[in-house]
Short mmCIF file of N, CA, C and O in Angstrom, two decimals:
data_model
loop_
_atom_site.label_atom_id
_atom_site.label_comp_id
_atom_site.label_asym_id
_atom_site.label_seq_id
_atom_site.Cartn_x
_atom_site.Cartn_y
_atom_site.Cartn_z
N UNK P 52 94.45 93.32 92.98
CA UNK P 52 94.86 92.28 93.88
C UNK P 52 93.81 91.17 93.89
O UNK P 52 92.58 91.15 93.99
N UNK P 53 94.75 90.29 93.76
CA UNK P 53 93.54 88.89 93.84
C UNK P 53 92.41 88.84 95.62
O UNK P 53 92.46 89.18 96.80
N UNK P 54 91.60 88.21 94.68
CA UNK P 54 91.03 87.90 96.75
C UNK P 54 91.32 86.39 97.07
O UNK P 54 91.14 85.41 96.35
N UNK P 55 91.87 86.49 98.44
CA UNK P 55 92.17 85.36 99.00
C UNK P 55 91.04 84.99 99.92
O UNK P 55 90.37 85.90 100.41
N UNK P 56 90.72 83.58 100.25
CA UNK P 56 89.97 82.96 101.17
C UNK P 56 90.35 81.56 101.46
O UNK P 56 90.86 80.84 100.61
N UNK P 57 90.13 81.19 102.61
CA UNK P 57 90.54 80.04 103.37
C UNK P 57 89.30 79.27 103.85
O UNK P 57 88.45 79.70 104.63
N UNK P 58 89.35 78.02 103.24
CA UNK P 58 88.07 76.83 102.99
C UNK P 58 88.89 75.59 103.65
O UNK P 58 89.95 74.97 103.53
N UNK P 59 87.67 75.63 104.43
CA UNK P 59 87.64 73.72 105.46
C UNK P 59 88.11 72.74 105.30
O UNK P 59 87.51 71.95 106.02
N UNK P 60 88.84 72.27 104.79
CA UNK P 60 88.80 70.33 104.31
C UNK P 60 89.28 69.65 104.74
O UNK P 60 90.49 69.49 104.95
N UNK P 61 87.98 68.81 105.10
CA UNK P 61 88.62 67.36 106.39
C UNK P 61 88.82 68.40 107.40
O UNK P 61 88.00 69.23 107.81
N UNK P 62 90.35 68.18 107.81
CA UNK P 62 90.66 68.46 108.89
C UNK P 62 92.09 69.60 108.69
O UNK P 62 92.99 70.02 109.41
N UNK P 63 91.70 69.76 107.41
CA UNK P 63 92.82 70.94 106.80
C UNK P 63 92.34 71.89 106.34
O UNK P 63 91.17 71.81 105.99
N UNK P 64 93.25 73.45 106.14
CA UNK P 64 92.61 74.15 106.13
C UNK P 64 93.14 74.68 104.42
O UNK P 64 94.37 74.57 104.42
N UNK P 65 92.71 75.15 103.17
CA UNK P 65 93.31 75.29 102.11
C UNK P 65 93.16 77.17 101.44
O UNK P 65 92.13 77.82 101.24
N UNK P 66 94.34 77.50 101.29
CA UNK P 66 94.39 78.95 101.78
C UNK P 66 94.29 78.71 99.56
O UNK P 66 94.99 78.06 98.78
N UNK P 67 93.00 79.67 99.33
CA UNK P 67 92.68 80.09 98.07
C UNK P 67 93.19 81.33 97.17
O UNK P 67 93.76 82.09 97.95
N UNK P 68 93.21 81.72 96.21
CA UNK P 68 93.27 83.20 95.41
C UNK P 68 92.75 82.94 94.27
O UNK P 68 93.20 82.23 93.37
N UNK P 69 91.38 83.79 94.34
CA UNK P 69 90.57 83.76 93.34
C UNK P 69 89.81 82.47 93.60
O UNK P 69 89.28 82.28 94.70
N UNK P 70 89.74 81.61 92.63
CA UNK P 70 89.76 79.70 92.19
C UNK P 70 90.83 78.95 92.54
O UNK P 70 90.62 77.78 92.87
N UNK P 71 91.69 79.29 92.53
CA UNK P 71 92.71 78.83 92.53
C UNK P 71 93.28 78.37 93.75
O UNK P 71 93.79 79.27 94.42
N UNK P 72 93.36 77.07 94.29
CA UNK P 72 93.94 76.28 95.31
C UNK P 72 95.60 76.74 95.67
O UNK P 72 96.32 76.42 94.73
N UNK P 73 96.22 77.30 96.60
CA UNK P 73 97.50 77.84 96.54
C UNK P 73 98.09 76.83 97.56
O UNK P 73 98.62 75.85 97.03
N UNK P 74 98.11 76.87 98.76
CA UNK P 74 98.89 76.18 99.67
C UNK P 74 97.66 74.96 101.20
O UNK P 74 96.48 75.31 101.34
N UNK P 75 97.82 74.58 101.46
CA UNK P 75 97.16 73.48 102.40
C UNK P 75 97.68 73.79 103.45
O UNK P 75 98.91 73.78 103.48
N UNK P 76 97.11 74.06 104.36
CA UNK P 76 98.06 73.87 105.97
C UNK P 76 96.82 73.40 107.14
O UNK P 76 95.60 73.38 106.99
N UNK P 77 97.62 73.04 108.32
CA UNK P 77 96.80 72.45 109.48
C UNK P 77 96.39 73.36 110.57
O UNK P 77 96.12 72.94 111.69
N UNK P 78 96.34 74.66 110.23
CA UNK P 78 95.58 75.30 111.22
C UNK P 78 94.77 76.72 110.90
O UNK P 78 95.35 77.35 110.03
N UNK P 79 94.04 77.11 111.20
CA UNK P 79 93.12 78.40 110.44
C UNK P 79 94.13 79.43 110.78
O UNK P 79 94.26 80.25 109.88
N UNK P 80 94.79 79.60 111.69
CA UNK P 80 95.25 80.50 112.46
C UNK P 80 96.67 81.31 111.17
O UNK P 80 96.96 82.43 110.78
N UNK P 81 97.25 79.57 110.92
CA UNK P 81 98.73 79.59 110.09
C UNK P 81 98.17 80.23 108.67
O UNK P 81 98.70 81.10 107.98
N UNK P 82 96.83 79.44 108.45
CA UNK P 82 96.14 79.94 106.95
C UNK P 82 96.24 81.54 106.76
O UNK P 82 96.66 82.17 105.79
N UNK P 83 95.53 82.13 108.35
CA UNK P 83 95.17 83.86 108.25
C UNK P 83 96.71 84.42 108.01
O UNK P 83 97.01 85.25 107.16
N UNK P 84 97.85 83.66 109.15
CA UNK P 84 98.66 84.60 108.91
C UNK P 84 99.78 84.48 107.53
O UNK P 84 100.69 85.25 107.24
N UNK P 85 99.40 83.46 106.97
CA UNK P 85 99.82 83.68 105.46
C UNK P 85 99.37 84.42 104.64
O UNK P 85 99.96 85.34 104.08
N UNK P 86 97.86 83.94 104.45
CA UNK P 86 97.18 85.10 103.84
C UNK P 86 97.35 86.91 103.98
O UNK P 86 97.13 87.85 103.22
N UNK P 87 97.64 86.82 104.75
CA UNK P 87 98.26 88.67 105.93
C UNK P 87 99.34 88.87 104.92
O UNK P 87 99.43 89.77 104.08
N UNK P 88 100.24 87.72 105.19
CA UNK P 88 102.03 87.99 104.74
C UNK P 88 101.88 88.42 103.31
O UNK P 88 102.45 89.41 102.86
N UNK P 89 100.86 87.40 102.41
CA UNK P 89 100.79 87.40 100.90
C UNK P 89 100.61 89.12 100.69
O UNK P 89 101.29 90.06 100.27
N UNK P 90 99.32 88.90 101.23
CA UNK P 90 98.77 91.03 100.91
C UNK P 90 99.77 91.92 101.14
O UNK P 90 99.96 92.87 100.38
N UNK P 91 100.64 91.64 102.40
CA UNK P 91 101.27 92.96 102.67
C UNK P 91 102.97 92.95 101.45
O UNK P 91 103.57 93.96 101.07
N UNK P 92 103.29 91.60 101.14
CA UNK P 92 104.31 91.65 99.98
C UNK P 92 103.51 92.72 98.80
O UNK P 92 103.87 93.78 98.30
N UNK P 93 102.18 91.83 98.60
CA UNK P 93 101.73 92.43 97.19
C UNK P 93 101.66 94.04 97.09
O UNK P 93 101.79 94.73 96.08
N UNK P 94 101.42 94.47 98.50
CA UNK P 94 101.17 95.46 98.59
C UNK P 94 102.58 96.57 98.23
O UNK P 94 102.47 97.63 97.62
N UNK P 95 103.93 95.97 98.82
CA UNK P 95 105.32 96.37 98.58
C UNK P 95 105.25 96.85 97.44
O UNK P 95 105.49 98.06 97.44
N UNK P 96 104.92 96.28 96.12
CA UNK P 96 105.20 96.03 94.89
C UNK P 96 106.26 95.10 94.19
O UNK P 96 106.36 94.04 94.79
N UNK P 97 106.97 95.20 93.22
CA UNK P 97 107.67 94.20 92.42
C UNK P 97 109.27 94.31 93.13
O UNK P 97 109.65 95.46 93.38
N UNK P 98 110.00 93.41 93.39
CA UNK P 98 111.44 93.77 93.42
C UNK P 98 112.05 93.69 91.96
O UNK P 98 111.85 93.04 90.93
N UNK P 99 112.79 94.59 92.36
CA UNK P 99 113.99 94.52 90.86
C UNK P 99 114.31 92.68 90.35
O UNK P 99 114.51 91.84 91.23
N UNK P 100 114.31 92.33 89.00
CA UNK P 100 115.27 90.60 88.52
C UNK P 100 116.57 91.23 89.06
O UNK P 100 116.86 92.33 89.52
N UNK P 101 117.38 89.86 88.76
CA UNK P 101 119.02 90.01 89.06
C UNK P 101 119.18 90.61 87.58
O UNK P 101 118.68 90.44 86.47
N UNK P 102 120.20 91.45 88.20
CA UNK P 102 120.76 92.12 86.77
C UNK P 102 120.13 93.11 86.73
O UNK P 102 120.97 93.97 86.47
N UNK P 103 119.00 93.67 86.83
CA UNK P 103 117.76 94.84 86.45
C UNK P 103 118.96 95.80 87.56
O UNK P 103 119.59 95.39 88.53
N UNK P 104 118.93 96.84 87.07
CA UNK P 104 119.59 98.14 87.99
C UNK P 104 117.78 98.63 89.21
O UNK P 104 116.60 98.42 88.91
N UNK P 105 118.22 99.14 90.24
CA UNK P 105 117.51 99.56 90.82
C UNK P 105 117.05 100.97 90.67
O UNK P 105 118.03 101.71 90.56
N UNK P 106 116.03 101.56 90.64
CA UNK P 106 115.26 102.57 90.61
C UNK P 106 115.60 104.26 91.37
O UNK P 106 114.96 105.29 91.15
N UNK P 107 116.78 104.11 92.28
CA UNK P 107 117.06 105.16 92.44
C UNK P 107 119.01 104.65 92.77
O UNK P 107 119.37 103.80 93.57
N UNK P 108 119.62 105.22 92.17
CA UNK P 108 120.99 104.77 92.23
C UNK P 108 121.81 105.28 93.69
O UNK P 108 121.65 106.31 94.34
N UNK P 109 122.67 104.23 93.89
CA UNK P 109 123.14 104.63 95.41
C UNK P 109 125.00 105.16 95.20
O UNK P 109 126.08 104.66 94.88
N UNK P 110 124.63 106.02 95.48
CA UNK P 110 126.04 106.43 95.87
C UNK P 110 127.51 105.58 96.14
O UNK P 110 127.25 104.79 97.05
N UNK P 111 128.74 105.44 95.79
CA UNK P 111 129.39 104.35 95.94
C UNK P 111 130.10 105.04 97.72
O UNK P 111 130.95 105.92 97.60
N UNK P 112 129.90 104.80 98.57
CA UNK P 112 130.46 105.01 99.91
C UNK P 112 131.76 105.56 100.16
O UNK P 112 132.65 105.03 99.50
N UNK P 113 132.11 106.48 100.93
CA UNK P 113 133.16 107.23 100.61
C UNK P 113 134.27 106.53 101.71
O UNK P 113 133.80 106.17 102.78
N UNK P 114 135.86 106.30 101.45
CA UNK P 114 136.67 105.78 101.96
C UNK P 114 137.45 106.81 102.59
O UNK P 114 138.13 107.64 102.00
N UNK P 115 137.23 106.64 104.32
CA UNK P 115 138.16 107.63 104.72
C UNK P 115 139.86 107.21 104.79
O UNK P 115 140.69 108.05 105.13
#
């Protein structure tokens, strides 16, 4: 997992990964809780592409 950090500028706040400049926003607060959101997706893992079948197959629902 990349590391994220959130750096000062001006009067904005610029949410990082790695080197890499990702998104700009106006408050430290909005920066942390993006940064939060990013980790806990990464953490999910990958979703299936369209088309890709999913990983455990579901039953087709039974019609009473």
């Amino acid at each position: 997992m990349k590391k994220y950090s959130i750096v000062r500028i001006g009067s904005e706040y610029v949410v990082q990964a790695g080197e890499t400049s990702i998104l700009k926003v106006s408050s430290r607060r909005e920066a942390a809780k993006l940064v939060t959101d990013a980790a806990e997706l990464l953490q999910q893992g990958p979703v299936p592409a369209a088309g890709e079948q999913p990983s455990i197959e579901r039953e087709a629902p039974e019609v009473s």
